[in-house]
mmCIF file of C-alpha atoms in Angstrom:
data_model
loop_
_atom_site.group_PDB
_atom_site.id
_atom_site.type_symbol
_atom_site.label_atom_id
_atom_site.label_comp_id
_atom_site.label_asym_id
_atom_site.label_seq_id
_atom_site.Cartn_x
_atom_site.Cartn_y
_atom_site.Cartn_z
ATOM 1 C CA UNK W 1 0.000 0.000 0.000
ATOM 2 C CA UNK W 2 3.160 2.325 0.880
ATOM 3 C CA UNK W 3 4.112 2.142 -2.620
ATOM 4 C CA UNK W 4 1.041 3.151 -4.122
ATOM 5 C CA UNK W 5 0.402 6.142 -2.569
ATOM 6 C CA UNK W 6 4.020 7.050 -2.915
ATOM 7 C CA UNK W 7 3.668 6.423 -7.031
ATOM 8 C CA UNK W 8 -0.022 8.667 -6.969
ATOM 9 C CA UNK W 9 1.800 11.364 -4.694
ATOM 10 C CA UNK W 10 0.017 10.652 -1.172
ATOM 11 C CA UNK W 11 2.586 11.322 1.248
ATOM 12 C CA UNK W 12 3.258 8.627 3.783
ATOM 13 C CA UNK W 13 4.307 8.946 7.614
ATOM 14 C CA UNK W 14 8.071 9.338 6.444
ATOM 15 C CA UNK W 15 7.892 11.824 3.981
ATOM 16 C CA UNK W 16 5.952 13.602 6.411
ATOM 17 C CA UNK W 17 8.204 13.614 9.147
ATOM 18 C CA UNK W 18 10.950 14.761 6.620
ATOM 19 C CA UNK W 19 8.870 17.922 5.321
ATOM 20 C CA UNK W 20 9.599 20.141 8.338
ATOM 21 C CA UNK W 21 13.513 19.740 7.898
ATOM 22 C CA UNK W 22 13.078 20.783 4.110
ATOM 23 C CA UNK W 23 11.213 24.159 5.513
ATOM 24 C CA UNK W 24 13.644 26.760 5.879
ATOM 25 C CA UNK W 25 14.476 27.344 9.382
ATOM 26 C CA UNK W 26 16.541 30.376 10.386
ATOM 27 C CA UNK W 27 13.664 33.354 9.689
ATOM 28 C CA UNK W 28 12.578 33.345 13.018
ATOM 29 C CA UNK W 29 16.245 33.470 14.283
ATOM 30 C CA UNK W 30 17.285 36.348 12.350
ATOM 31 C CA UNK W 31 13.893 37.739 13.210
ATOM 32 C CA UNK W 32 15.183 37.676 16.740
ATOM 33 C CA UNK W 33 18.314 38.748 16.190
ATOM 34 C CA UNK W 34 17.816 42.070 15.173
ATOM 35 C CA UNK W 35 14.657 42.630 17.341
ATOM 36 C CA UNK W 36 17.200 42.257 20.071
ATOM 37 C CA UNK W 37 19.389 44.714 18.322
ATOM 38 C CA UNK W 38 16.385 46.925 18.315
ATOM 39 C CA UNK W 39 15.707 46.644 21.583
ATOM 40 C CA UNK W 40 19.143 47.569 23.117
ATOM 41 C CA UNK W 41 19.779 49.933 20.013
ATOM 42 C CA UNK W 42 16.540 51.903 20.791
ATOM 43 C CA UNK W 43 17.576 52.098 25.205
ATOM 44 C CA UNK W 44 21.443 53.367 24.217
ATOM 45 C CA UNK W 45 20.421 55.899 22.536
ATOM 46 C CA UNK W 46 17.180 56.976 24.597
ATOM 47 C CA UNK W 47 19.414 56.726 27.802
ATOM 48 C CA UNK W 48 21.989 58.740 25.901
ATOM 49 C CA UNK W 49 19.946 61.559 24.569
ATOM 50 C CA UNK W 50 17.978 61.933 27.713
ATOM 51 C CA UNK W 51 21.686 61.987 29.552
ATOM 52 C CA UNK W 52 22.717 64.389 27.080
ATOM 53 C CA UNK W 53 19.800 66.592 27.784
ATOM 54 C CA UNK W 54 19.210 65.888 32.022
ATOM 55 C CA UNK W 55 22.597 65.100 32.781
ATOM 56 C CA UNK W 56 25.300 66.913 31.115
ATOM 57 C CA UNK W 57 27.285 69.891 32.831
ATOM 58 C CA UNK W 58 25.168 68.657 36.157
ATOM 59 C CA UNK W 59 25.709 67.577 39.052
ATOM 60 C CA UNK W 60 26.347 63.507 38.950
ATOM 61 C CA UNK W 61 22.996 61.721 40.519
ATOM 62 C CA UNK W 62 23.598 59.154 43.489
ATOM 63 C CA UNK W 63 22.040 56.285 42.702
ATOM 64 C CA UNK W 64 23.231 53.786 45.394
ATOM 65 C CA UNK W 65 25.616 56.229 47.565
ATOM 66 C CA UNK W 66 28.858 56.491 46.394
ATOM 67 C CA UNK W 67 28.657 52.586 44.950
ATOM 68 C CA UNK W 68 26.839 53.778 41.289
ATOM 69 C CA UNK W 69 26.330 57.209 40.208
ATOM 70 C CA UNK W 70 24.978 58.635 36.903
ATOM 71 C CA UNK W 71 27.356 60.824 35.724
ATOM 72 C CA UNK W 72 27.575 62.066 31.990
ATOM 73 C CA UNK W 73 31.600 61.351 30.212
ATOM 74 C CA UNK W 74 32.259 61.461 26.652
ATOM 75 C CA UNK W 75 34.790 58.939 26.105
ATOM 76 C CA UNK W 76 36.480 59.105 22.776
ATOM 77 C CA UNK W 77 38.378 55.918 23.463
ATOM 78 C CA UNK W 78 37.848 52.714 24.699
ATOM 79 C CA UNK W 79 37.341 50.346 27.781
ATOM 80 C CA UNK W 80 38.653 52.661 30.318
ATOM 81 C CA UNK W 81 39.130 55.744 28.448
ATOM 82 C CA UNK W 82 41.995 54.172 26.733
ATOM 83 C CA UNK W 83 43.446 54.548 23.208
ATOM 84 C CA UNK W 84 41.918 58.407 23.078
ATOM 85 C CA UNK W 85 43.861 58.664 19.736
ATOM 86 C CA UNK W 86 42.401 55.598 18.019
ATOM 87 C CA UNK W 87 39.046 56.897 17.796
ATOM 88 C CA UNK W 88 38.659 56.255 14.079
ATOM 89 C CA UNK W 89 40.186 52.940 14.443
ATOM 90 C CA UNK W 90 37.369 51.994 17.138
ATOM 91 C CA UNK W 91 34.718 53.383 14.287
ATOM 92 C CA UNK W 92 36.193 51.043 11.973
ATOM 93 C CA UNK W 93 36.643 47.794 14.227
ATOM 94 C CA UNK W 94 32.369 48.615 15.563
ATOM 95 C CA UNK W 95 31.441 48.717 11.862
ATOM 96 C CA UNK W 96 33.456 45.415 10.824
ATOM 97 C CA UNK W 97 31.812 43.903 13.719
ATOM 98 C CA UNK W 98 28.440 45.211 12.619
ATOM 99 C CA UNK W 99 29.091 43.420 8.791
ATOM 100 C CA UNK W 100 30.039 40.184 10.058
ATOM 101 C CA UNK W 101 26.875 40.189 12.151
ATOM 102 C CA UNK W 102 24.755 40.613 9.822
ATOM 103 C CA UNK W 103 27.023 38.183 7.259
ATOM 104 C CA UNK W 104 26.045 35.695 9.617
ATOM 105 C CA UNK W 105 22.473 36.087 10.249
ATOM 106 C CA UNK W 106 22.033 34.226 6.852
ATOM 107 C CA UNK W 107 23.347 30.479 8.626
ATOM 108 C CA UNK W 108 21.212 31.711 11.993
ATOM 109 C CA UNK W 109 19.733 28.999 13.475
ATOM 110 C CA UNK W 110 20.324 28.893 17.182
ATOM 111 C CA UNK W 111 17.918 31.110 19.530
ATOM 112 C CA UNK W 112 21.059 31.765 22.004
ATOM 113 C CA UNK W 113 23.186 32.959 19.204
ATOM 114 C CA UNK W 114 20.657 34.682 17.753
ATOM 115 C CA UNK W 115 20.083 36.598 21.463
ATOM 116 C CA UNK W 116 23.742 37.014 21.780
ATOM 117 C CA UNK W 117 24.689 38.389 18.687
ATOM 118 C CA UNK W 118 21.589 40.592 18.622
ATOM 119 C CA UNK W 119 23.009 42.551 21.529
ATOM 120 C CA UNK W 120 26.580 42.960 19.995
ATOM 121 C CA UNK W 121 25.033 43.970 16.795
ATOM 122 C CA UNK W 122 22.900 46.568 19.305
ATOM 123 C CA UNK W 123 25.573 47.784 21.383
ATOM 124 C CA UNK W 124 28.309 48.238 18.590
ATOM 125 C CA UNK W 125 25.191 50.419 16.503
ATOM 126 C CA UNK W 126 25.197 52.139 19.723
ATOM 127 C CA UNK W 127 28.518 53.058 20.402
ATOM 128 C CA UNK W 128 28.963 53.586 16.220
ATOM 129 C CA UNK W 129 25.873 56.032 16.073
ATOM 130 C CA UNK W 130 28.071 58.168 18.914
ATOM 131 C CA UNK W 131 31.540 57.697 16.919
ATOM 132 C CA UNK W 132 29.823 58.810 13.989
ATOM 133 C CA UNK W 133 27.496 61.718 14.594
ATOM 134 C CA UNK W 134 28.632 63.361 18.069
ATOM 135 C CA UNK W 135 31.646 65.788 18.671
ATOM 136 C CA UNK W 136 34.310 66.311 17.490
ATOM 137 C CA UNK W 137 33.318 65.570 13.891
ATOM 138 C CA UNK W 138 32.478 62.075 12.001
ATOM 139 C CA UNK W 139 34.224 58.870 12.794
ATOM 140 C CA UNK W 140 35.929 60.831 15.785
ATOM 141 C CA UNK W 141 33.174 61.340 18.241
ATOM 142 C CA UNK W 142 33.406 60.761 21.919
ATOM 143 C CA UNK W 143 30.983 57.968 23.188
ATOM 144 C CA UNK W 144 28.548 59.056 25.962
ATOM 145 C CA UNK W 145 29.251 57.241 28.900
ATOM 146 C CA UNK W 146 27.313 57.766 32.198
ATOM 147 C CA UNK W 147 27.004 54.514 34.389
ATOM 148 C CA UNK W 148 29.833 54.487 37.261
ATOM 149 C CA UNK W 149 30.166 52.382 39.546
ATOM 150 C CA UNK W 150 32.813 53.308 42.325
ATOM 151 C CA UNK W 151 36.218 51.841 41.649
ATOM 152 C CA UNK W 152 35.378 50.970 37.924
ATOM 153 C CA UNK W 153 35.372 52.788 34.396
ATOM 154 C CA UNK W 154 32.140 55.026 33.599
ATOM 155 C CA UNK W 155 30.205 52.916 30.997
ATOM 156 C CA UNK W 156 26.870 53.134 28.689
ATOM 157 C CA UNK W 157 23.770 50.297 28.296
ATOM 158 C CA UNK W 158 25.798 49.668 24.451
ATOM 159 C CA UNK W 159 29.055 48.294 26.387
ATOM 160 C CA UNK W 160 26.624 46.538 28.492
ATOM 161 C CA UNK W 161 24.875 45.023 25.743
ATOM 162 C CA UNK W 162 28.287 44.042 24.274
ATOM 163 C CA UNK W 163 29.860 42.472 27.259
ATOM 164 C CA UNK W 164 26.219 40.848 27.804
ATOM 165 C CA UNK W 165 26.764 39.499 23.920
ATOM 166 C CA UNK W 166 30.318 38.331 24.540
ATOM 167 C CA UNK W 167 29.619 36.551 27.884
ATOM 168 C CA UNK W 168 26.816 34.946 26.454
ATOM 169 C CA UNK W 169 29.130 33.663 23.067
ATOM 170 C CA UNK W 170 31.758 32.245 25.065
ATOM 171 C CA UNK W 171 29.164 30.314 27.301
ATOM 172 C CA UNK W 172 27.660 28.995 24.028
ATOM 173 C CA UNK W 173 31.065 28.072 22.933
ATOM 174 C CA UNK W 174 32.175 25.837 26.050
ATOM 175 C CA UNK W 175 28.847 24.362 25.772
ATOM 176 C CA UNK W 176 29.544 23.501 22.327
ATOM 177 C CA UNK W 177 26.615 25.475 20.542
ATOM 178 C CA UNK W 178 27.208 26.567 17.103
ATOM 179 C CA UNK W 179 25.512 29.087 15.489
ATOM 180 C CA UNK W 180 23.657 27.204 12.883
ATOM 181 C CA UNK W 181 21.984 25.455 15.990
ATOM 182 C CA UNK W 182 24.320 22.183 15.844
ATOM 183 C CA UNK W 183 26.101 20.883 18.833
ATOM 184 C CA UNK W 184 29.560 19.550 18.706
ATOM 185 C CA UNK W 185 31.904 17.887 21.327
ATOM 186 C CA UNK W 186 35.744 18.935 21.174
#
């Protein structure tokens, strides 16, 4: 009986269980992806323009005594204010990272990865929107940076949202979690 309804086109119960594998599977993954970006795109740069506007030339606000303050800092380097004179080369490194996010997207298959790369790919817009269109001039602007906790560098929800990202990849990685949603043991 199997045969005949395979030669008149009736599917049987293995061709059916092989139809959802043929469906293309990473849209809802990249879907994700950059809703994430979104997301922690759209609170950077809220939190940054209502710091820019509230906070600036003020008085920093106590949040938790002298533990975390909000306290607006451009920061035309990096991590820790350093490498002030390689602004342009951070530019460049945030929009390589940006490309090979989105290069990826296209083998997407893994929910994590999807999550994890979506807040890279949110944080480096983030910090890239600042390098590009604040002061001094393009490709050299100073990053807003207003988070400090006491005894640590003044930082912005986009570093969060990278460091987030990062933890979040290397986790995947011991587990053994690729991005096209296949594990492997090493």
């Amino acid at each position: 009986m199997a045969e005949a309804e395979r030669i008149i086109g009736t599917p049987d119960v293995d061709d059916e269980a092989a139809a959802p594998a043929e469906q293309p599977k990473g849209t809802r993954k990249i879907a994700m992806l950059f809703a994430v970006a979104l997301v922690a795109y759209v609170l950077d740069l809220g939190s940054k323009m209502l710091v820019v506007a509230k906070l600036e030339h003020h008085e920093p606000i106590e949040i938790i005594g002298d533990l975390l303050k909000f306290e607006a800092v451009r920061n035309p380097g990096a991590a820790f204010g350093m490498g002030e004179a390689f602004t342009i080369i951070f530019t460049f490194i945030a929009a390589t990272v940006i490309v090979v996010i989105v290069r990826l997207a296209r083998k997407l298959y893994s929910t994590p990865w999807a999550i994890a790369l979506g807040l890279l790919l949110g944080g480096a817009l983030g910090n890239l929107t600042d390098r590009i269109f604040r002061s001094p001039g393009v490709f050299e602007g100073a990053v807003v940076d207003f988070i400090a906790p006491a005894h640590f560098a003044v930082f912005n929800l986009a570093d969060s949202a990278i460091v987030c990202g990062g933890i979040l990849i290397v986790l995947l990685s011991f587990k053994g979690l690729d991005p096209d949603g296949t594990v492997h043991k090493d």
